[in-house]
Short mmCIF file of C-alpha atoms in Angstrom, two decimals:
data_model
loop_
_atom_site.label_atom_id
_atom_site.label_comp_id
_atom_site.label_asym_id
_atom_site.label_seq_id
_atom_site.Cartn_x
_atom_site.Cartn_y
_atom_site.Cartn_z
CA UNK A 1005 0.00 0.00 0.00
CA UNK A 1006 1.13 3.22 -0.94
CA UNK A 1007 2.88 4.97 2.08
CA UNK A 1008 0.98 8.35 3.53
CA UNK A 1009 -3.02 8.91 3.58
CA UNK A 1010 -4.80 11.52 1.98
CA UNK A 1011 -7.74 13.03 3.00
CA UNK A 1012 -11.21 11.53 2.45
CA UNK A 1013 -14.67 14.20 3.04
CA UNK A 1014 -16.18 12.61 5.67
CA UNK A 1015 -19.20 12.12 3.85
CA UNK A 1016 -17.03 10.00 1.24
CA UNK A 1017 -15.40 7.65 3.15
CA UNK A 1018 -16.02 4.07 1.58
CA UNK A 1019 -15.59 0.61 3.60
CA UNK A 1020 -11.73 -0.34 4.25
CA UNK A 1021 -9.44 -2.59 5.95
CA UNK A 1022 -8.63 0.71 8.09
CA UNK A 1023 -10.24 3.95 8.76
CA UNK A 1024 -9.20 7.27 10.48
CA UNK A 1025 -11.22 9.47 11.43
CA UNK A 1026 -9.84 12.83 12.85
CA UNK A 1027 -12.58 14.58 14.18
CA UNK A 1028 -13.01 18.07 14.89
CA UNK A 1029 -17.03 18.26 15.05
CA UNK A 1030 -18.31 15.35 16.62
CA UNK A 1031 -21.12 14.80 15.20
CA UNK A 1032 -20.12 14.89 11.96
CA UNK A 1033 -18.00 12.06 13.36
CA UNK A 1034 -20.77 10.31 14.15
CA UNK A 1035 -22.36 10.58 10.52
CA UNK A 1036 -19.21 9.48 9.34
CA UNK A 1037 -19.36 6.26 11.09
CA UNK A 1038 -23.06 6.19 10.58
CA UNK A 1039 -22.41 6.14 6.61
CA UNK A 1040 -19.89 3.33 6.97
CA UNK A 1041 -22.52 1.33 9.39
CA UNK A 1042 -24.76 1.62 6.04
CA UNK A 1043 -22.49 1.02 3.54
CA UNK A 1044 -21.23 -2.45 5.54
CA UNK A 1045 -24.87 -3.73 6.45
CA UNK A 1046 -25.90 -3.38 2.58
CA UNK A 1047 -22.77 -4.93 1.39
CA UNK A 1048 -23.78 -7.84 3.67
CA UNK A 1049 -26.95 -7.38 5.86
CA UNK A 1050 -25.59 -10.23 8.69
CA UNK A 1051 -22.30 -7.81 9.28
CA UNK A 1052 -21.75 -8.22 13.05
CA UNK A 1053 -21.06 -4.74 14.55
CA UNK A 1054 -19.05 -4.27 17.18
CA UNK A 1055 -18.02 -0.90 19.22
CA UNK A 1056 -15.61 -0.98 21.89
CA UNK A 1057 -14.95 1.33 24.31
CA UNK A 1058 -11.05 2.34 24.27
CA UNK A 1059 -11.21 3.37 27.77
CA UNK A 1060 -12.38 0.09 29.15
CA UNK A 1061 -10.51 -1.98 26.72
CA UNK A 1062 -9.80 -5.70 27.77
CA UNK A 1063 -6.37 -6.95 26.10
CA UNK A 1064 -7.13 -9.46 23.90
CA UNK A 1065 -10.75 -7.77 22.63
CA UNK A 1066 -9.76 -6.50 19.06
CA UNK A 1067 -7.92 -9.67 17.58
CA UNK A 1068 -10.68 -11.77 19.08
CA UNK A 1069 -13.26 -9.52 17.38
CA UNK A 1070 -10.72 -9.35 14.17
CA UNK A 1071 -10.22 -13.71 13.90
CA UNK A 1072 -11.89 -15.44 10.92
CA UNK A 1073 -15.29 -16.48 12.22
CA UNK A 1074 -16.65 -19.52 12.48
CA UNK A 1075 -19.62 -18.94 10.19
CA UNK A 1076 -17.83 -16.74 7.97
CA UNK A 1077 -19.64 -13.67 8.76
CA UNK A 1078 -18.52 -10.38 7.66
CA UNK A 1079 -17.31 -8.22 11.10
CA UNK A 1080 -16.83 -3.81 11.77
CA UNK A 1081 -15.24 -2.89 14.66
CA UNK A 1082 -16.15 0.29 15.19
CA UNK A 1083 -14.00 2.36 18.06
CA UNK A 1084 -15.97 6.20 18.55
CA UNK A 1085 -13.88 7.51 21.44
CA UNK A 1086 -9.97 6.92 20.46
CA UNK A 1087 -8.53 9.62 22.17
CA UNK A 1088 -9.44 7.79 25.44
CA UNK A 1089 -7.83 4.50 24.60
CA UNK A 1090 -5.91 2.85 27.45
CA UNK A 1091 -2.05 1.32 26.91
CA UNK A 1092 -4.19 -2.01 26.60
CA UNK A 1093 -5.68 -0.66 23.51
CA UNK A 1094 -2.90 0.81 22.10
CA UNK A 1095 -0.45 -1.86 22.20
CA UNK A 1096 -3.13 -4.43 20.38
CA UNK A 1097 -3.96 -1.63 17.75
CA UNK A 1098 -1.00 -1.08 16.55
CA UNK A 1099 -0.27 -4.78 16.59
CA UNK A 1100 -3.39 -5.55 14.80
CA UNK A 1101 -2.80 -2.15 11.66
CA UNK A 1102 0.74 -3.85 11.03
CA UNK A 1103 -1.50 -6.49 9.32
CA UNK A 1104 -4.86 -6.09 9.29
CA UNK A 1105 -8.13 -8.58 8.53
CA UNK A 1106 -8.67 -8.09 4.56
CA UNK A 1107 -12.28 -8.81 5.53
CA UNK A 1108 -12.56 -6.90 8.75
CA UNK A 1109 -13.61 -3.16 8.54
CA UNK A 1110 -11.99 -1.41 11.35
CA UNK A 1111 -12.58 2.75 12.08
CA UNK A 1112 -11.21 4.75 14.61
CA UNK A 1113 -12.47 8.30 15.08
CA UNK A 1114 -10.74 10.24 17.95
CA UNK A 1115 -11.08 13.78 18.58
CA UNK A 1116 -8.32 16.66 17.48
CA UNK A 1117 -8.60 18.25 20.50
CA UNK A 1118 -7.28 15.12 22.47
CA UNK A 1119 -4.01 13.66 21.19
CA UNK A 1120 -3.91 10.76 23.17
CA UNK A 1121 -2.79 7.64 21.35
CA UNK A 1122 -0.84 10.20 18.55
CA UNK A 1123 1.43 7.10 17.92
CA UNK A 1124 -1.14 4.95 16.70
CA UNK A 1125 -2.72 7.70 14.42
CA UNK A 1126 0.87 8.45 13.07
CA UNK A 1127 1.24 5.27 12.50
CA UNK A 1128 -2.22 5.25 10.08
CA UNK A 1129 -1.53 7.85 8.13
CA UNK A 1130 2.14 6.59 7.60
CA UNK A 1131 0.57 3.41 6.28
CA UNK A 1132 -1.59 4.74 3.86
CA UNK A 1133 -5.09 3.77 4.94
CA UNK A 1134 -8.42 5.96 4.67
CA UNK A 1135 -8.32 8.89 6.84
CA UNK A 1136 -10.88 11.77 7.08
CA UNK A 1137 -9.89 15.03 8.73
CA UNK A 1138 -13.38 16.83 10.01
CA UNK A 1139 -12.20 20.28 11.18
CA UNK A 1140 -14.50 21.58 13.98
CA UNK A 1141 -17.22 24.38 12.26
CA UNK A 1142 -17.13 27.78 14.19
CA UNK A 1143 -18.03 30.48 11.38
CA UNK A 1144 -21.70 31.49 11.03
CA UNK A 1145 -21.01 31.16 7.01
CA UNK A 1146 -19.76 27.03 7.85
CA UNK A 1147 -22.91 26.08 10.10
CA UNK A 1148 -25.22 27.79 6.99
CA UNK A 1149 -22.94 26.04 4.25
CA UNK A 1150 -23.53 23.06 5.86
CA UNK A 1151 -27.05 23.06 6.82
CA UNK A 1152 -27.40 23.82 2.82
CA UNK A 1153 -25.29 20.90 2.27
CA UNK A 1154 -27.47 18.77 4.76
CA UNK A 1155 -30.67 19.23 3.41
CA UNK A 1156 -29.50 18.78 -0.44
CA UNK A 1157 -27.92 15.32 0.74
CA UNK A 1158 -31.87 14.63 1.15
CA UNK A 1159 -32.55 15.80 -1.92
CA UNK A 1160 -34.11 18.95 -0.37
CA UNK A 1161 -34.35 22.54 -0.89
CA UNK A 1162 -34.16 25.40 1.88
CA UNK A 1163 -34.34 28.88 1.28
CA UNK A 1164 -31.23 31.15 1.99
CA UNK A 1165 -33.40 32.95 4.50
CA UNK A 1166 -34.27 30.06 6.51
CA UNK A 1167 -30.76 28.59 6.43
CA UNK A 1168 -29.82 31.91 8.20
CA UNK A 1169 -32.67 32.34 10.94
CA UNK A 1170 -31.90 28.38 11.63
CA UNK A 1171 -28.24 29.26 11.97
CA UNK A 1172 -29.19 32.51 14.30
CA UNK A 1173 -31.50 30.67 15.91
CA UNK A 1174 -29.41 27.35 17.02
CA UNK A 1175 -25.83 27.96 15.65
CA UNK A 1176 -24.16 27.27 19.29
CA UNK A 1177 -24.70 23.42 19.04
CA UNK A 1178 -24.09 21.86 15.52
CA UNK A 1179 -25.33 18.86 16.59
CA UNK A 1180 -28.93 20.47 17.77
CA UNK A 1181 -28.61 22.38 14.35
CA UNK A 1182 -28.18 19.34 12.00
CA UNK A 1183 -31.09 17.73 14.50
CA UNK A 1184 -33.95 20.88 13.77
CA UNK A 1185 -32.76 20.56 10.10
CA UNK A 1186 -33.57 16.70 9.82
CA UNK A 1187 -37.14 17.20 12.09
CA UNK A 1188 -37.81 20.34 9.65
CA UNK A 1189 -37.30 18.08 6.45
CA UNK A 1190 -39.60 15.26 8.01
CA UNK A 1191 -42.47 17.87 9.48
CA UNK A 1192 -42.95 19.98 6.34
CA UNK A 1193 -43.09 18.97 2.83
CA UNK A 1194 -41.69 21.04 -0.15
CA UNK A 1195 -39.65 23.49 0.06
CA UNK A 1196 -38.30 24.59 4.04
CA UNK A 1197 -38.93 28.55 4.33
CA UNK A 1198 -38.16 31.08 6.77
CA UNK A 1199 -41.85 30.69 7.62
CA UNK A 1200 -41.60 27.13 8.80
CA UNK A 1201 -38.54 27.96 10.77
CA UNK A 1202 -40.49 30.46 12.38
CA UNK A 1203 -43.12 28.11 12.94
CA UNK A 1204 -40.91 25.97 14.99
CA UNK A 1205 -38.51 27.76 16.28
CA UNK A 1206 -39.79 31.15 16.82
CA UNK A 1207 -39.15 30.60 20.64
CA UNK A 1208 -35.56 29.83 20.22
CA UNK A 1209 -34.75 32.97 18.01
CA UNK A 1210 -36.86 35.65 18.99
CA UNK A 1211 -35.03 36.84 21.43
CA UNK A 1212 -31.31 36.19 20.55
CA UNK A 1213 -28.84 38.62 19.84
CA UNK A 1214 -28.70 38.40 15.93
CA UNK A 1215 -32.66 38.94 16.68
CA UNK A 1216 -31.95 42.46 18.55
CA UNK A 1217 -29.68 43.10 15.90
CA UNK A 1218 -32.25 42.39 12.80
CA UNK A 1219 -35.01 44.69 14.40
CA UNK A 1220 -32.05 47.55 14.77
CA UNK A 1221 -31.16 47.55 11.56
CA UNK A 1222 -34.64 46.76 10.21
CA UNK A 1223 -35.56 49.84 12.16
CA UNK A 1224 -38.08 48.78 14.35
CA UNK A 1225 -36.58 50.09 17.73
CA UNK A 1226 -39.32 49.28 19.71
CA UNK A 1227 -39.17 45.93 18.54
CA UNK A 1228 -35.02 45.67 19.23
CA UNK A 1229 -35.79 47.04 22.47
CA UNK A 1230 -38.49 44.80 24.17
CA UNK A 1231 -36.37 42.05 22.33
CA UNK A 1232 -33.30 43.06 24.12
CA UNK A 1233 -34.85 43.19 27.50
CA UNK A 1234 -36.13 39.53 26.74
CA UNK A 1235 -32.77 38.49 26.10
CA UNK A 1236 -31.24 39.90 29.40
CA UNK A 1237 -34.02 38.67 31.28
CA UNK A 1238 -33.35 35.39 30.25
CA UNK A 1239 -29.83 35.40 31.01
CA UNK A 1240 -28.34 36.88 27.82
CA UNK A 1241 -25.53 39.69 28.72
CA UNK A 1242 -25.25 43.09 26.67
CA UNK A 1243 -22.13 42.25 25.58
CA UNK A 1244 -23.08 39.80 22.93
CA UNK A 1245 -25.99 42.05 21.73
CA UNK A 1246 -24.48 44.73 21.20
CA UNK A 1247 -21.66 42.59 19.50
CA UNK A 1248 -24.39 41.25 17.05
CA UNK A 1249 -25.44 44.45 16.26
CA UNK A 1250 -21.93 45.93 15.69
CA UNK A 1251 -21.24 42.80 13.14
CA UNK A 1252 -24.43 43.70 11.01
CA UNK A 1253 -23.06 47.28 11.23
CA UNK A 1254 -19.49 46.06 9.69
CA UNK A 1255 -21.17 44.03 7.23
CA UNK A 1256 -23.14 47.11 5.63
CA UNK A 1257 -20.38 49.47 5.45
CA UNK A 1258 -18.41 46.22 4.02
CA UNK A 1259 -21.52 46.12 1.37
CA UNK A 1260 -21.04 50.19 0.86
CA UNK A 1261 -17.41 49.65 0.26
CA UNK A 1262 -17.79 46.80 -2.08
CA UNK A 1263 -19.87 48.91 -4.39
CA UNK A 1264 -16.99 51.76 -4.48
CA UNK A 1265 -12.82 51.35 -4.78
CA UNK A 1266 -12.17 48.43 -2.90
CA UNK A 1267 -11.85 45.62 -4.30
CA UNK A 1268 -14.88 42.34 -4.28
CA UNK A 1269 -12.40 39.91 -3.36
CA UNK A 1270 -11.35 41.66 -0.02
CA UNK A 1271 -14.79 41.90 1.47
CA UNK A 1272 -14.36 39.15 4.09
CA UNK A 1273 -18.07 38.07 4.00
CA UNK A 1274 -19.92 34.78 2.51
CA UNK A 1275 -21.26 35.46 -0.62
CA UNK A 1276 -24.84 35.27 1.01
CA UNK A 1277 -24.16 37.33 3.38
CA UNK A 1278 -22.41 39.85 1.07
CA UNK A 1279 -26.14 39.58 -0.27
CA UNK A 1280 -27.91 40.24 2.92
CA UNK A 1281 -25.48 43.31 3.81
CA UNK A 1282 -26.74 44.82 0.38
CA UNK A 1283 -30.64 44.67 1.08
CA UNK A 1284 -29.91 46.20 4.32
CA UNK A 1285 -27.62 48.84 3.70
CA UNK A 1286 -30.08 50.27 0.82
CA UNK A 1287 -32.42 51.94 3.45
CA UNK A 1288 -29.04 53.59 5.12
CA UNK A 1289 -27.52 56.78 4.43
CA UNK A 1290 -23.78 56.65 4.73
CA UNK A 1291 -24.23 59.61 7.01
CA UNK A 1292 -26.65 57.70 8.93
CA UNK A 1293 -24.36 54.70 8.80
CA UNK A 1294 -21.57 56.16 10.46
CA UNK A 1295 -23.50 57.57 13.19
CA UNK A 1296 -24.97 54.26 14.09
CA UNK A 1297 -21.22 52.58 14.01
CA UNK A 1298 -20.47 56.03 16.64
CA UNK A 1299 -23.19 54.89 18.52
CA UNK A 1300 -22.29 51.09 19.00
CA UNK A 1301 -19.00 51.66 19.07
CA UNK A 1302 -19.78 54.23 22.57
CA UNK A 1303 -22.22 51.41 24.09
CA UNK A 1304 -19.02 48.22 23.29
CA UNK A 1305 -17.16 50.89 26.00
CA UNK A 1306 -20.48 51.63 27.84
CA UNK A 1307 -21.71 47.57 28.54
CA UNK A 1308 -17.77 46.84 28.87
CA UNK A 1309 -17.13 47.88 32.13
CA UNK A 1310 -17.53 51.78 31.05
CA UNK A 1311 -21.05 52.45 32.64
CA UNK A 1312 -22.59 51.15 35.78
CA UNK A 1313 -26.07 49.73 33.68
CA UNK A 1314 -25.40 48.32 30.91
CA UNK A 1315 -28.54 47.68 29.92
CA UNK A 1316 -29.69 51.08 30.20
CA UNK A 1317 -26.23 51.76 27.62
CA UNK A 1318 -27.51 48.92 24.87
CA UNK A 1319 -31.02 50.53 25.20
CA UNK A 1320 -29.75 54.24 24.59
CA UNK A 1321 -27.42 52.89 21.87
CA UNK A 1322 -30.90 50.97 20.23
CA UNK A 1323 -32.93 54.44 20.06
CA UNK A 1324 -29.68 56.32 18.15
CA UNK A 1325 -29.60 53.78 15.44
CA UNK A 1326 -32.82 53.80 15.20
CA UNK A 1327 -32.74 57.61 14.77
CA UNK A 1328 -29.89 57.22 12.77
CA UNK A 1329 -31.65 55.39 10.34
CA UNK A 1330 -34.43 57.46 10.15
#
């Protein structure tokens, strides 16, 4: 076998002697391995599937589980945790990817952000088996790229808008984002809308910061406020809101400046949200504009540490955009 692994999209791993997964987001992890459950029970429905926990590993387990069976059946071992292998488990792994079961799928996923057991992943990749490297998703524009991505793999369509509120709404967990998507695609046939988002998640988004922020922009102040005061009485800070509504700010003088000398290519924004930026900014004055970044910029200071309420500061800073906008 050719010496060094290249990367596989997690989404196109096929069955293997061997299989790394490096995972960064953990649930697509578990997809991964999900796929490969698939793949190996409809290659040969009476696969025996087998998980082991590294941590409680028994020496012995995985060339037991690995030996020509009796019957003949095909076997997956299938190890989800890696990273918390014991020395038990790593001595018999790398015993058993020195020469592994031709008919035996074996996958490992272990998470980047806990090395342990870095020998026996070296040792992988050096030996040229399949190897997927999932890097964990932390940009807005990722989570809505992949929710896209999600619902086309089901041969599904969601709108742009709804991809966004979804993302607004439940972008903190990936996993609990990738879960609404898949109960939104079995609730509500055709096409998924912002309106069925709303329809389902209207308690999860209405009072967020990105929802403040919409209403400021949007220009319905009274809106932003009783919005904001939602959010902090539900435990939200000021910090973040007014941080949400600074970002939209950036993103329409990015718009403004993408229209004029600079140059497309340097306007650090996803295409749709270059998009979004654009509808907004056209009910903006640039004078207007800059007084509303003046005014966000005072209440970042203000909710800070700069003024002893700091929701009194996100509230004054609400009215002057919306004035501003006027």
């Amino acid at each position: 076998m050719a010496k060094g692994s290249s990367n596989v999209a997690w989404n196109r791993l096929d069955l293997a002697p061997v299989t790394l997964i490096d995972c960064g987001e953990d649930v697509l992890g578990d997809q991964a391995i999900d796929r490969l459950v698939r793949l190996a029970l409809d290659r040969d429905p009476s696969t025996e599937v087998t998980r082991l926990d590294a941590a409680a590993y028994s020496p012995g387990r995985l060339p037991m589980l690995a030996s020509p069976s009796l019957f003949g059946e095909a076997r997956m071992v299938i190890v989800p945790r890696g990273e918390t292998m014991n020395d038990a488990f790593l001595a018999d792994a790398l015993a058993y990817v020195d020469a592994p079961e031709s008919d035996v799928v074996f996958v490992l996923k272990h998470s980047t952000s806990k090395p342990h057991g870095k020998k026996l992943f070296d040792t992988i990749r050096a030996s040229g088996f399949q190897c997927s490297v999932i890097p964990a998703i932390k940009r807005d524009s990722e989570k809505a790229d992949l929710v896209s991505a999600h619902a086309k793999s089901k041969r599904r369509q969601i709108t742009r808008e709804a991809v966004q509120d979804l993302v607004d709404a439940l972008g903190n967990d990936v996993r609990e984002l990738l879960s609404a998507v898949d109960q939104l695609l079995d609730d509500v046939p055709g096409t998924i809308d912002e309106r069925a988002v709303h329809t389902y998640y209207a308690g999860r988004n209405e009072a967020t910061p990105f929802a403040v922020a919409d209403a400021v922009i949007a220009g319905r102040t009274a809106e932003a406020i009783t919005l904001a005061r939602h959010a902090m009485a539900t435990g939200t800070q000021a910090v973040p809101i007014v941080s949400a509504i600074a970002s939209k700010l950036r993103g329409m003088g990015l718009a403004l400046a993408s229209r004029g000398a600079v140059d497309p290519k340097e306007i650090k924004l996803a295409p749709w949200q270059l998009r979004r930026a654009r509808d907004e900014v056209r009910h903006w004055s640039q004078e207007g504009l800059a007084q509303a970044v003046l005014a966000i910029a005072a209440a970042d200071s203000e909710v800070k540490g700069g003024s002893r309420s700091p929701g009194f500061a996100l509230e004054r800073a609400i009215v002057r955009i919306g004035q501003a906008r006027g």
